[in-house]
CSV table of C-alpha atoms in Angstrom, one decimal:
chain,number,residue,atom,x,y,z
N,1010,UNK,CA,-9.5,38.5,9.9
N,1011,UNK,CA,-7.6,35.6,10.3
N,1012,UNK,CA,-8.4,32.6,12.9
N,1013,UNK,CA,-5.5,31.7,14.5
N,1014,UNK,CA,-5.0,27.7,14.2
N,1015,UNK,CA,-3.5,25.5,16.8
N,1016,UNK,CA,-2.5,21.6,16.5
N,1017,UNK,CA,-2.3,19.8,19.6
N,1018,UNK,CA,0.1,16.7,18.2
N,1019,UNK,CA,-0.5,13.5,20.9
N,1020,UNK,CA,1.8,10.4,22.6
N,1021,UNK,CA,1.9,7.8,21.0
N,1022,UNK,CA,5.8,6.4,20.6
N,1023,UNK,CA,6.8,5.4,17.5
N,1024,UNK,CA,3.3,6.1,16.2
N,1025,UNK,CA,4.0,9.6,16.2
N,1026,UNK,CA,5.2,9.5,12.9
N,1027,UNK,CA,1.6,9.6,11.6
N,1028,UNK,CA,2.0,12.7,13.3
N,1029,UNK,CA,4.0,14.2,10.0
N,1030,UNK,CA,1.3,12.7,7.1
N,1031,UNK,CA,-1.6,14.5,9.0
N,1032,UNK,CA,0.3,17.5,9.4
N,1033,UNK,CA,1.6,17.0,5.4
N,1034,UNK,CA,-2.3,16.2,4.3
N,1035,UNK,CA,-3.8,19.2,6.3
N,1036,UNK,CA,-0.9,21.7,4.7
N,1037,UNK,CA,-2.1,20.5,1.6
N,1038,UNK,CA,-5.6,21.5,2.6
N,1039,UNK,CA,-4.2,25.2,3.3
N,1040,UNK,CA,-4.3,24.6,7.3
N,1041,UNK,CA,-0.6,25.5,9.0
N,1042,UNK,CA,-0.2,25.6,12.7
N,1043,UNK,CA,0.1,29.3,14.2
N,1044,UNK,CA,0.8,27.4,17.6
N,1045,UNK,CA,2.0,23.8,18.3
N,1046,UNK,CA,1.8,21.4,21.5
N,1047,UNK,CA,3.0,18.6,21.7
N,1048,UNK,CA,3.2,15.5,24.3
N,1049,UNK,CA,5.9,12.9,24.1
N,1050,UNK,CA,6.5,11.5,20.2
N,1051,UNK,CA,3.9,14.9,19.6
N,1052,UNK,CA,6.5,17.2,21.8
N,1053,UNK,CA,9.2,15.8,19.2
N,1054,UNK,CA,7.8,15.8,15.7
N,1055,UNK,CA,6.0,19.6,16.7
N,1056,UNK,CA,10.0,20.6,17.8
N,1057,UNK,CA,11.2,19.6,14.5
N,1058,UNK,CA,8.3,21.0,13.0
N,1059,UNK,CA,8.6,24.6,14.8
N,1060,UNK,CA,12.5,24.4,14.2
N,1061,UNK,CA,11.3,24.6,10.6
N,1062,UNK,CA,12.0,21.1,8.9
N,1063,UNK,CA,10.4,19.7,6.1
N,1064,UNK,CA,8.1,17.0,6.2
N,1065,UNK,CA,10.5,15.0,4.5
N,1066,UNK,CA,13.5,15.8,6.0
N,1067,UNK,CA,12.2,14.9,9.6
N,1068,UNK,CA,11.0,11.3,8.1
N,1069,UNK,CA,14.6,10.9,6.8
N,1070,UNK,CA,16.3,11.9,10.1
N,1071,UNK,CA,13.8,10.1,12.7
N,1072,UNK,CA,13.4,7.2,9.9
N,1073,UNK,CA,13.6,3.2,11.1
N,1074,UNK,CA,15.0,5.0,14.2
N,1075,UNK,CA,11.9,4.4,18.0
N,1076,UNK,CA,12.5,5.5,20.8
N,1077,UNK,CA,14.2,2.4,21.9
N,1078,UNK,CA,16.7,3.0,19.2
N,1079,UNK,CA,18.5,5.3,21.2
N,1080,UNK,CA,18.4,4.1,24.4
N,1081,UNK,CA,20.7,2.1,26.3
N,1082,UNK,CA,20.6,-0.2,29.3
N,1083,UNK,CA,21.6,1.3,32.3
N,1084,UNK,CA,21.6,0.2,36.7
N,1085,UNK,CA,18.1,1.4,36.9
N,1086,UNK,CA,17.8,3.5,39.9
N,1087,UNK,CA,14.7,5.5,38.2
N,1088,UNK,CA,14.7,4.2,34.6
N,1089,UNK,CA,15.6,0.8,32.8
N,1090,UNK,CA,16.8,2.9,30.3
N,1091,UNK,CA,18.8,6.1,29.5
N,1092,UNK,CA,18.1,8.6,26.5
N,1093,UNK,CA,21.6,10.0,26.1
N,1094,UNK,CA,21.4,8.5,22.5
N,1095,UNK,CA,18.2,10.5,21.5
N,1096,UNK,CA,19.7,13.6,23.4
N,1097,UNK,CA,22.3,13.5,20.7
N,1098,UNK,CA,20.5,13.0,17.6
N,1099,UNK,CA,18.6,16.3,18.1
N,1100,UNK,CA,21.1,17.9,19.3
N,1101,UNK,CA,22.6,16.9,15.7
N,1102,UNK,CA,19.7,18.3,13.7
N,1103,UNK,CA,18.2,21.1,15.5
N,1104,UNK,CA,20.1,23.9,16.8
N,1105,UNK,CA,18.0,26.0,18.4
N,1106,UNK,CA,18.4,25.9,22.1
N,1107,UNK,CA,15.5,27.9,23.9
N,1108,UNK,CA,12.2,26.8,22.9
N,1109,UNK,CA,10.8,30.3,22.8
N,1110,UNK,CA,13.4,30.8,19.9
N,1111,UNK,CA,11.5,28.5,17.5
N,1112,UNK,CA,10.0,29.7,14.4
N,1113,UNK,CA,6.5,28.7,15.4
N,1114,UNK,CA,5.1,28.6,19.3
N,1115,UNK,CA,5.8,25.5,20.8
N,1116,UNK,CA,4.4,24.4,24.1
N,1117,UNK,CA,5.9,21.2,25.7
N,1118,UNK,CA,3.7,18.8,28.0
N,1119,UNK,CA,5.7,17.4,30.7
N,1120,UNK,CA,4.5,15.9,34.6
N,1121,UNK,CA,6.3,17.2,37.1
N,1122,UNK,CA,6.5,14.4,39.8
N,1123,UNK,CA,7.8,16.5,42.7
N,1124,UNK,CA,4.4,18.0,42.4
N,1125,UNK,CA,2.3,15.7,41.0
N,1126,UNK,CA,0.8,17.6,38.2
N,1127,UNK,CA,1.2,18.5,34.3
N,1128,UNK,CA,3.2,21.5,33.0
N,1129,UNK,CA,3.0,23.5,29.8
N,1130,UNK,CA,6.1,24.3,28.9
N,1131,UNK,CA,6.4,27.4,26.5
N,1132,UNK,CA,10.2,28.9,27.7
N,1133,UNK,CA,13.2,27.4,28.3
N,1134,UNK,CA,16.0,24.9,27.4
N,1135,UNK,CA,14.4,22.7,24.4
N,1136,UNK,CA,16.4,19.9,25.0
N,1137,UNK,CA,15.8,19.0,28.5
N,1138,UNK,CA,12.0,19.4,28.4
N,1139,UNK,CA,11.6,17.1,25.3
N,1140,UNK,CA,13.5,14.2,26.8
N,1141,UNK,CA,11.2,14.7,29.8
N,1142,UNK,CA,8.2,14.9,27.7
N,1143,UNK,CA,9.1,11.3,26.1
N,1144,UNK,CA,10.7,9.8,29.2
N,1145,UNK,CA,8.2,6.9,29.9
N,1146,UNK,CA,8.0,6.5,34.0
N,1147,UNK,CA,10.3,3.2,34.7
N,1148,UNK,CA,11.2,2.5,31.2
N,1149,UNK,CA,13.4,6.0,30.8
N,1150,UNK,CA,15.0,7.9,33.4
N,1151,UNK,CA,13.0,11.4,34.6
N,1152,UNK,CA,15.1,14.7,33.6
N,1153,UNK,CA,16.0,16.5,36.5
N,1154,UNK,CA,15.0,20.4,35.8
N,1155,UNK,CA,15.5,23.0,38.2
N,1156,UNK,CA,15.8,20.9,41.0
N,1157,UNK,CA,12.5,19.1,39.8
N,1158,UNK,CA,12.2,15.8,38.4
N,1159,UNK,CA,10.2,15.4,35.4
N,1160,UNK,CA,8.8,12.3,32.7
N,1161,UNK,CA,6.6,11.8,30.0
N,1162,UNK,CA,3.6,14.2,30.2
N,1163,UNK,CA,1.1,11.6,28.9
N,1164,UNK,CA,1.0,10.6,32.3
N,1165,UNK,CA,-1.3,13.3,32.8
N,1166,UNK,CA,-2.7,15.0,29.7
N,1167,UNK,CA,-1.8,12.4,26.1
N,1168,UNK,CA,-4.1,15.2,23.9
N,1169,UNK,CA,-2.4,18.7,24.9
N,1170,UNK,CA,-5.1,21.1,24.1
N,1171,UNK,CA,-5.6,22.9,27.2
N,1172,UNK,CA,-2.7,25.7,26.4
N,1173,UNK,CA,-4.7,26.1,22.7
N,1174,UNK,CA,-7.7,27.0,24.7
N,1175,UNK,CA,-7.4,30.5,25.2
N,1176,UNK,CA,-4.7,31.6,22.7
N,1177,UNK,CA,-6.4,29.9,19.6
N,1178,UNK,CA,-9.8,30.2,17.2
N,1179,UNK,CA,-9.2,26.9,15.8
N,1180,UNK,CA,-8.1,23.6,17.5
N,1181,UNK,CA,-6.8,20.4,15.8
N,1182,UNK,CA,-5.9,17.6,18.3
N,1183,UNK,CA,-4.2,14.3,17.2
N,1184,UNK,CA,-4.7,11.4,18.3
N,1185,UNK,CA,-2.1,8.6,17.7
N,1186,UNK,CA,-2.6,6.4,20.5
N,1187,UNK,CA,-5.4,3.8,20.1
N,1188,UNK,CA,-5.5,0.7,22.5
N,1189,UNK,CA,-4.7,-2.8,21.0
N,1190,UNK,CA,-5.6,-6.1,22.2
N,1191,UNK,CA,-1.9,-8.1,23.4
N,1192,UNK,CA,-1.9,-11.7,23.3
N,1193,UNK,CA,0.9,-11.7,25.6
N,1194,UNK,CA,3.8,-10.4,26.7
N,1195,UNK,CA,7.5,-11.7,26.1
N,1196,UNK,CA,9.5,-9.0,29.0
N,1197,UNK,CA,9.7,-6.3,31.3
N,1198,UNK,CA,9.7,-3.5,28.7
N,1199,UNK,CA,6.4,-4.6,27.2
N,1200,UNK,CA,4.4,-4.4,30.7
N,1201,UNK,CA,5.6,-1.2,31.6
N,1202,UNK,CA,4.9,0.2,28.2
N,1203,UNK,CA,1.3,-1.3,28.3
N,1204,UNK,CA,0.8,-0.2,31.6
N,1205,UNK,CA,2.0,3.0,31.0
N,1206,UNK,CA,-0.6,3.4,27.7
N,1207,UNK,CA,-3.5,1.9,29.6
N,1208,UNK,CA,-3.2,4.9,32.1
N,1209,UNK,CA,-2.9,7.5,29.5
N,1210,UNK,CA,-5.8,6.2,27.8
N,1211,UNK,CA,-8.5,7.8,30.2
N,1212,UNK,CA,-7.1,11.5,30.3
N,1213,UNK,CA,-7.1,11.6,26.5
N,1214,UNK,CA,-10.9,10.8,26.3
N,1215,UNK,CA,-12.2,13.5,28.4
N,1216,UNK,CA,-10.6,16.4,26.3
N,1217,UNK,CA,-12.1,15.3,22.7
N,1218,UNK,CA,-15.1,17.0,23.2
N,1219,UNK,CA,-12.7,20.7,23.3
N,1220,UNK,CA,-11.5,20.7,19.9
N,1221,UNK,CA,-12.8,21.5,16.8
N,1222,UNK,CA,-11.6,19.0,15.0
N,1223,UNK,CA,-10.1,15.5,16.3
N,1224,UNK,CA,-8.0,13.3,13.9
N,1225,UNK,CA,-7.4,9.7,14.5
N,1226,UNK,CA,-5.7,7.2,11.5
N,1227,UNK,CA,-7.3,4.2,11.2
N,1228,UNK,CA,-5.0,1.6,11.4
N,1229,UNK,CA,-2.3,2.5,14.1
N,1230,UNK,CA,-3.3,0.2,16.6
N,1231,UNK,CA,-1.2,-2.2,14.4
N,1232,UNK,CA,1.9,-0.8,14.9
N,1233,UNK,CA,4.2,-1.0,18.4
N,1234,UNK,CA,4.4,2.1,19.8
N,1235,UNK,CA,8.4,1.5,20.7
N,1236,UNK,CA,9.0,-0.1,17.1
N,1237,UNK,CA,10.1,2.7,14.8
N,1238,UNK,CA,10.9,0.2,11.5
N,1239,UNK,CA,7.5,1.2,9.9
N,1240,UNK,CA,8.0,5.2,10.0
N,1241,UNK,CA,7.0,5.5,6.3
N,1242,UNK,CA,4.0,3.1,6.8
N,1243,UNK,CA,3.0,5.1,9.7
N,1244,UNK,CA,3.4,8.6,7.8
N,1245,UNK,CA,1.8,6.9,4.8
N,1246,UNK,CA,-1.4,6.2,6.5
N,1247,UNK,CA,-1.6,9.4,8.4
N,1248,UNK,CA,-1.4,11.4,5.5
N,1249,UNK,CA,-3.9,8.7,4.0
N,1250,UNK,CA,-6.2,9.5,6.5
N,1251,UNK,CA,-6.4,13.2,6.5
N,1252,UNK,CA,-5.8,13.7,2.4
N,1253,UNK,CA,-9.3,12.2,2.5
N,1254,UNK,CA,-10.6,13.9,5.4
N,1255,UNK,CA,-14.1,16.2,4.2
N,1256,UNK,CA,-12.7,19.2,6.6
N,1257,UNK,CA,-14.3,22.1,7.2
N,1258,UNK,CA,-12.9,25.2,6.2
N,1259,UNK,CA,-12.1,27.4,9.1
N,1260,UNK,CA,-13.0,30.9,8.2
């Protein structure tokens, strides 16, 4: 019989593209997802990677492009920032509207601040609940849902297994969000980005012990996790990492 594989894909901004080398390197290695969540830059690659898209494809559309590519200024009664530009570019390459309509399971980790607490979002309008799941608290606007408001769901879980847990024989979490020293810091953005990593830090450790196999590049904590203009360096050294990865075979 067949064991049933699930990839939890991490938050990690524009680090997420190391997100698409792991998942290129361990397809290669004969290990596809059965199930995908996804948190923040995780929630985004594992949409486009449900909806279907090549490696390749995804790289080309998402390419030079962070998170702060598509956002513009805005009077910031919750968020610096807006994310109508990102809204668009997905809207531009995937079509599918209702995330239960995806080729491969998708579950989406949002925080639900009415309530205080994470969600795993499995049905519903795509679109909406990926914006929340990469709206960074202050920096981004929250997505009102249902009368609820809702951000980034690394504030609460930045490693997604817990909806693999019961559903899947096999777990692969990665990890894309390493901590980095900063000498200093030259605005606004910056600090609440670095604040906002520092918190998510914590709630990824305590999970690592759940999964059967963790993966975490080498190297990321180089890159700026709101600086997309090394997406090929970043997919290079994921699928780096994981090409030379001695994984067991899960059987």
């Amino acid at each position: 019989m067949q064991m049933k594989i699930g990839i939890a894909l991490g938050g990690g901004g524009a680090r997420g593209f190391a997100h698409l080398g792991v998942l290129k390197a361990l397809e290669e290695k004969g290990i596809k997802p059965d199930v995908i969540s996804g948190v923040s830059a995780g929630a985004l690659i594992g949409a486009f990677i449900a909806s279907g898209f090549s490696y390749s494809k995804i790289l080309r559309a998402l390419k030079n492009k962070g998170v702060m590519a598509y956002s513009k200024w805005q009077y910031p009664r919750h968020g610096l920032f807006s994310l109508n530009g990102l809204e668009k570019e997905v809207k531009k390459h995937i079509k599918t509207k209702l995330i239960e309509n995806l080729k491969i399971p998708l579950f989406i980790a949002v925080s639900n601040l009415n309530d205080g607490r994470i969600e795993y979002i499995k049905e519903g309008d795509l679109i909406e609940y990926l914006l929340a799941s990469v709206s960074i608290p202050v920096l981004f606007s929250p997505v009102l849902i249902n009368d609820k408001m809702y951000v980034d769901g690394g504030l609460f879980d930045n490693l997604p297994i817990s909806p693999l847990l019961n559903k899947c024989d096999v777990i692969i979490a990665v990890n894309v969000s390493p901590i980095q020293k900063i000498e200093k810091f030259d605005n606004l953005v910056q600090v609440a980005s670095r604040t906002f990593q520092l918190g998510v830090h914590s709630n990824v450790i305590r999970h690592k012990e759940k999964c059967s196999l963790l993966i975490e590049p080498k190297g990321l904590r180089n890159y700026e996790i709101l600086n997309g203009n090394k997406a090929q360096e970043i997919f290079k050294l994921g699928y780096d990492y994981t090409k030379n990865l001695d994984i067991p075979k899960f059987e």
